[in-house]
Short mmCIF file of C-alpha atoms and ligand atoms in Angstrom, two decimals:
data_model
loop_
_atom_site.label_atom_id
_atom_site.label_comp_id
_atom_site.label_asym_id
_atom_site.label_seq_id
_atom_site.Cartn_x
_atom_site.Cartn_y
_atom_site.Cartn_z
CA MET W 114 -20.09 -8.91 21.41
CA THR W 115 -16.87 -8.75 19.76
CA SER W 116 -16.68 -5.95 17.18
CA GLN W 117 -16.11 -8.62 14.72
CA THR W 118 -20.07 -8.98 14.91
CA THR W 119 -20.77 -5.38 14.69
CA ALA W 120 -20.76 -3.01 11.69
CA GLY W 121 -18.12 -0.43 11.76
CA VAL W 122 -14.52 -0.21 11.07
CA LEU W 123 -12.35 -2.63 12.68
CA LEU W 124 -8.86 -1.87 14.81
CA GLY W 125 -5.74 -3.70 14.15
CA VAL W 126 -3.42 -2.92 17.29
CA ASN W 127 0.12 -2.82 16.31
CA ILE W 128 2.50 -4.21 19.17
CA ASP W 129 5.96 -3.37 17.50
CA HIS W 130 6.68 -0.62 19.78
CA VAL W 131 6.18 -2.42 23.22
CA ALA W 132 8.94 -4.73 21.79
CA THR W 133 10.97 -1.49 21.03
CA ILE W 134 10.84 -0.79 24.91
CA ARG W 135 11.75 -4.64 25.63
CA ARG W 136 14.66 -3.95 22.99
CA ALA W 137 15.94 -0.80 24.50
CA ARG W 138 17.37 -2.74 27.60
CA GLY W 139 17.53 -6.41 26.22
CA THR W 140 15.11 -7.57 29.11
CA ARG W 141 12.30 -9.85 29.00
CA TYR W 142 9.65 -7.11 29.92
CA PRO W 143 7.46 -5.35 28.54
CA GLU W 144 6.08 -8.79 27.13
CA PRO W 145 4.50 -8.18 23.76
CA ILE W 146 2.42 -11.36 24.14
CA GLN W 147 1.02 -9.82 27.24
CA ALA W 148 0.55 -6.67 25.24
CA ALA W 149 -1.35 -8.47 22.31
CA LEU W 150 -3.58 -10.33 24.93
CA VAL W 151 -4.71 -7.27 26.63
CA ALA W 152 -5.35 -5.37 23.49
CA GLU W 153 -7.71 -8.28 22.43
CA GLN W 154 -9.44 -8.22 25.81
CA ALA W 155 -9.89 -4.28 25.26
CA GLY W 156 -11.72 -4.86 21.98
CA ALA W 157 -8.86 -5.05 19.23
CA ASP W 158 -10.16 -6.89 16.28
CA SER W 159 -6.65 -8.25 15.40
CA ILE W 160 -3.05 -7.80 16.30
CA THR W 161 -0.52 -6.55 14.08
CA LEU W 162 3.36 -7.21 14.15
CA HIS W 163 6.12 -6.14 12.05
CA LEU W 164 9.06 -8.99 11.89
CA ARG W 165 11.64 -6.86 10.38
CA GLU W 166 14.66 -8.28 8.68
CA ASP W 167 16.94 -6.36 11.44
CA ARG W 168 14.67 -7.67 14.10
CA ARG W 169 14.71 -4.14 15.71
CA HIS W 170 11.77 -4.77 17.85
CA ILE W 171 9.43 -8.02 17.26
CA GLN W 172 11.39 -11.23 17.20
CA GLU W 173 10.61 -14.48 15.53
CA ARG W 174 9.58 -16.07 19.04
CA ASP W 175 6.98 -13.30 19.39
CA VAL W 176 5.33 -14.49 16.03
CA GLU W 177 5.55 -18.19 16.75
CA LEU W 178 4.02 -17.78 20.27
CA LEU W 179 1.09 -15.41 19.43
CA CYS W 180 0.22 -17.77 16.29
CA GLY W 181 -0.95 -20.32 18.88
CA ILE W 182 -2.43 -17.89 21.53
CA LEU W 183 -4.40 -15.08 19.74
CA GLN W 184 -8.05 -15.36 19.69
CA THR W 185 -8.85 -12.69 17.00
CA ARG W 186 -6.44 -12.55 14.18
CA MET W 187 -2.55 -12.03 13.50
CA ASN W 188 -1.58 -9.63 10.78
CA LEU W 189 1.97 -10.21 10.26
CA GLU W 190 3.92 -7.21 8.47
CA MET W 191 6.91 -8.33 6.71
CA ALA W 192 8.98 -7.67 3.53
CA ALA W 193 8.53 -9.88 0.50
CA THR W 194 11.60 -11.74 0.98
CA ARG W 195 12.61 -15.51 0.87
CA GLU W 196 13.29 -15.59 4.37
CA MET W 197 9.82 -14.12 5.43
CA GLY W 198 7.84 -16.16 3.00
CA ASP W 199 9.41 -19.30 4.69
CA ILE W 200 8.66 -18.14 8.12
CA ALA W 201 4.93 -16.90 7.13
CA CYS W 202 4.25 -20.35 5.14
CA ARG W 203 5.36 -22.11 8.23
CA LEU W 204 3.34 -20.26 10.74
CA LYS W 205 0.38 -19.48 8.63
CA PRO W 206 -0.94 -16.34 10.11
CA ALA W 207 -4.41 -15.28 8.94
CA ASP W 208 -2.97 -12.23 7.28
CA CYS W 209 0.17 -10.96 5.92
CA CYS W 210 0.73 -7.59 5.09
CA LEU W 211 3.86 -6.98 2.60
CA VAL W 212 5.60 -3.73 3.38
CA PRO W 213 8.85 -2.00 2.03
CA GLU W 214 11.80 -2.06 4.43
CA ARG W 215 15.17 -0.21 4.51
CA ARG W 216 17.69 -0.98 7.41
CA GLU W 217 18.52 2.69 7.77
CA GLU W 218 14.76 3.92 8.01
CA LEU W 219 13.36 5.04 11.37
CA THR W 220 9.92 3.68 10.30
CA THR W 221 8.06 2.73 7.43
CA GLU W 222 8.56 5.52 4.64
CA GLY W 223 6.43 4.67 1.99
CA GLY W 224 4.24 2.26 0.24
CA LEU W 225 5.39 -1.13 -1.68
CA ASP W 226 6.38 -0.39 -5.26
CA VAL W 227 3.66 -3.29 -6.58
CA HIS W 228 3.72 -1.85 -10.09
CA GLY W 229 7.56 -2.23 -10.52
CA ASN W 230 7.80 -5.55 -9.06
CA ARG W 231 4.81 -7.31 -10.50
CA PRO W 232 6.25 -10.88 -11.35
CA HIS W 233 7.96 -11.23 -7.99
CA LEU W 234 5.11 -10.00 -6.12
CA ARG W 235 2.34 -12.25 -8.05
CA ASP W 236 4.50 -15.28 -7.24
CA PHE W 237 4.93 -14.14 -3.59
CA CYS W 238 1.06 -13.49 -3.28
CA ALA W 239 0.10 -16.86 -4.84
CA ARG W 240 2.84 -18.73 -2.77
CA LEU W 241 1.00 -17.16 0.37
CA ALA W 242 -2.43 -17.57 -0.74
CA ALA W 243 -1.34 -21.20 -1.33
CA SER W 244 -1.01 -21.65 2.26
CA GLY W 245 -4.22 -20.23 3.28
CA ILE W 246 -3.00 -16.62 4.00
CA ARG W 247 -4.90 -13.52 3.13
CA VAL W 248 -2.36 -11.01 1.56
CA SER W 249 -2.59 -7.44 1.96
CA LEU W 250 -0.08 -4.89 0.14
CA PHE W 251 0.87 -1.95 1.90
CA ILE W 252 0.92 0.88 -0.66
CA ASP W 253 0.38 4.65 -1.26
CA ALA W 254 -2.59 6.16 -2.15
CA ASP W 255 -1.64 5.97 -5.87
CA PRO W 256 -4.05 4.56 -8.72
CA GLU W 257 -1.10 2.83 -10.37
CA GLN W 258 -0.20 0.90 -7.38
CA ILE W 259 -3.80 0.19 -6.40
CA GLU W 260 -4.28 -1.45 -9.88
CA ALA W 261 -1.27 -3.25 -9.61
CA ALA W 262 -2.17 -4.72 -6.32
CA HIS W 263 -5.43 -6.24 -8.11
CA ALA W 264 -3.30 -7.29 -11.00
CA VAL W 265 -0.80 -9.26 -8.66
CA GLY W 266 -3.78 -11.07 -7.13
CA ALA W 267 -3.77 -9.52 -3.55
CA PRO W 268 -7.39 -9.37 -1.98
CA VAL W 269 -6.52 -6.78 0.38
CA ILE W 270 -4.64 -3.30 0.34
CA GLU W 271 -3.60 -1.35 3.60
CA ILE W 272 -3.36 2.48 2.13
CA HIS W 273 -0.35 4.13 3.56
CA THR W 274 -1.48 7.07 5.72
CA GLY W 275 1.89 8.38 6.79
CA HIS W 276 1.91 11.60 4.60
CA TYR W 277 -1.66 12.56 5.87
CA ALA W 278 -0.29 12.08 9.23
CA ASP W 279 2.95 14.25 8.74
CA ALA W 280 1.20 16.65 6.82
CA GLU W 281 2.37 20.15 8.03
CA THR W 282 -0.66 22.43 6.94
CA ALA W 283 -4.27 22.03 7.06
CA ALA W 284 -4.51 22.42 3.21
CA ALA W 285 -1.70 19.47 2.65
CA ARG W 286 -3.53 17.30 5.14
CA ALA W 287 -6.72 18.10 3.18
CA ASP W 288 -5.23 17.12 0.04
CA GLU W 289 -3.76 13.93 1.43
CA LEU W 290 -7.28 13.12 2.72
CA ALA W 291 -8.73 13.63 -0.61
CA ARG W 292 -6.08 11.44 -2.14
CA ILE W 293 -6.94 8.66 0.48
CA ARG W 294 -10.55 8.92 -0.34
CA ARG W 295 -10.11 8.46 -4.14
CA ALA W 296 -7.69 5.40 -3.40
CA VAL W 297 -10.37 3.89 -1.12
CA ASN W 298 -13.00 4.29 -3.81
CA LEU W 299 -10.70 2.84 -6.65
CA GLY W 300 -9.89 -0.05 -4.30
CA LEU W 301 -13.48 -0.81 -3.39
CA SER W 302 -14.30 -0.54 -7.15
CA LEU W 303 -11.63 -3.36 -8.06
CA GLY W 304 -13.28 -5.52 -5.45
CA LEU W 305 -10.53 -5.17 -2.83
CA HIS W 306 -10.65 -4.87 1.00
CA VAL W 307 -9.29 -1.65 1.88
CA ASN W 308 -7.46 -1.11 5.06
CA ALA W 309 -5.49 1.87 6.23
CA GLY W 310 -2.72 2.75 8.63
CA HIS W 311 0.62 4.32 9.74
CA GLY W 312 0.94 7.51 11.69
CA LEU W 313 -2.61 7.57 12.73
CA ASP W 314 -3.62 9.08 16.19
CA TYR W 315 -6.66 9.83 18.36
CA HIS W 316 -6.96 12.87 16.55
CA ASN W 317 -6.29 12.34 12.86
CA VAL W 318 -7.82 8.96 12.74
CA LYS W 319 -11.33 10.45 12.71
CA ALA W 320 -11.25 11.42 9.14
CA ILE W 321 -9.86 8.36 8.09
CA ALA W 322 -12.33 6.07 9.85
CA ALA W 323 -15.14 8.06 8.54
CA ILE W 324 -14.37 7.37 4.72
CA PRO W 325 -17.06 5.02 3.67
CA GLY W 326 -15.77 1.34 2.91
CA VAL W 327 -12.55 1.35 5.11
CA ARG W 328 -12.49 -1.95 6.54
CA GLU W 329 -9.75 -2.03 9.09
CA LEU W 330 -7.09 0.58 10.64
CA ASN W 331 -3.85 -0.63 11.88
CA ILE W 332 -2.63 1.54 14.65
CA GLY W 333 0.43 1.01 16.99
CA HIS W 334 2.71 4.11 17.81
CA ALA W 335 0.05 6.38 19.31
CA ILE W 336 -1.83 3.44 21.27
CA VAL W 337 1.62 2.59 23.05
CA ALA W 338 2.47 6.14 23.61
CA ARG W 339 -0.87 6.52 25.13
CA ALA W 340 -0.62 3.40 27.26
CA ILE W 341 2.41 4.88 28.96
CA PHE W 342 -0.04 7.16 30.69
CA SER W 343 -3.43 5.47 30.70
CA GLY W 344 -2.49 1.80 30.47
CA LEU W 345 -3.04 -0.48 27.27
CA ASP W 346 -6.47 -1.27 27.94
CA ARG W 347 -7.55 2.08 28.37
CA ALA W 348 -5.68 3.08 25.32
CA VAL W 349 -7.17 0.63 23.11
CA ARG W 350 -10.66 1.06 24.35
CA ASP W 351 -10.27 4.82 23.63
CA MET W 352 -9.05 4.17 20.26
CA LYS W 353 -11.75 2.05 19.48
CA GLY W 354 -14.62 4.60 20.93
CA VAL W 355 -12.76 7.46 18.75
CA ILE W 356 -13.05 5.17 15.51
CA ASP W 357 -16.76 4.15 16.48
CA ALA W 358 -17.80 7.74 16.93
CA ALA W 359 -16.10 8.79 13.75
CA VAL W 360 -17.95 6.25 11.83
CA ALA W 361 -21.37 7.07 13.57
CA ALA W 362 -20.69 10.67 12.72
CA GLY W 363 -20.26 9.98 8.85
CA PRO W 364 -18.23 11.45 6.49
C1 DXP T 399 3.74 -0.44 7.57
C2 DXP T 399 3.70 0.44 8.69
O1 DXP T 399 3.41 1.39 8.64
C3 DXP T 399 4.00 -0.06 10.33
O2 DXP T 399 3.21 -1.08 10.61
C4 DXP T 399 5.27 -0.51 10.35
O3 DXP T 399 5.48 -1.51 11.40
C5 DXP T 399 6.20 0.46 10.81
O4 DXP T 399 7.34 0.01 11.01
P1 DXP T 399 7.92 0.22 12.72
O5 DXP T 399 6.84 -0.56 13.49
O6 DXP T 399 9.40 -0.54 12.73
O7 DXP T 399 8.00 1.58 12.76
N1 LIG T 400 0.54 -0.63 9.12
C1 LIG T 400 0.44 0.58 10.31
C2 LIG T 400 0.56 -0.07 11.46
O1 LIG T 400 0.54 -1.48 11.73
C3 LIG T 400 0.73 0.70 12.35
O2 LIG T 400 1.60 2.18 12.33
P1 LIG T 400 1.60 3.05 13.27
O3 LIG T 400 0.42 3.25 14.03
O4 LIG T 400 2.67 2.44 14.24
O5 LIG T 400 2.29 4.05 12.73
#
């Protein structure tokens, strides 16, 4: 039985940093396609990959090949640009998550400014939806951004958990968790599917997974890091187990 058929929080495995290792030497290995298939076999409910404008890790070839291979679901992360819109409408992944990008950033630093870009994002979401793609907006736990996401027609939001993950004190972490809880409740009240991700690991994921109504968690860096020592199959199964246990334990 796949996790798609069981209640609980789904796991989207982000394979970006398998491609980061490949890029480090310009070799053919490790192969992100193999990573995606191993992750699916280990219980991933979807595969997330971020095709960045600077192609620092995932390449267009990875997206094209996986579109015809994945047995679960592709969640293609990308900036809301003409180039990426053309690629998405050509390849038609099940999901597209629109994320902000800056070349100089080490990793995603914040959520998309939906409120400040409503006309552009309304048109962009409509274009992707017309191609049969379910659009998700990667946003901070900010009521204004959540309401804007609903207003521009996105059916899904992914709450950015990076500030929670990076919190340096228990008090700060508790504050961020409370913000995320409120954000999830607001998103649900607007009829949105609410996902979450960024910076989640085998410890901090528990409190997020336990928030009632969270649908899917997208996790990559921590899984790939554990895979170095335990193998990717084990790393994915471990994360599924931690999430399922947190859901069973309740909020
Ligand atoms: C949007 C997000 O939080 C990540 O999924 C994103 O992929 C981070 O970018 P890098 O993978 O390049 O760090
Ligand atoms: N959108 C978050 C994601 O796909 C993975 O982020 P991370 O776990 O690599 O930080």
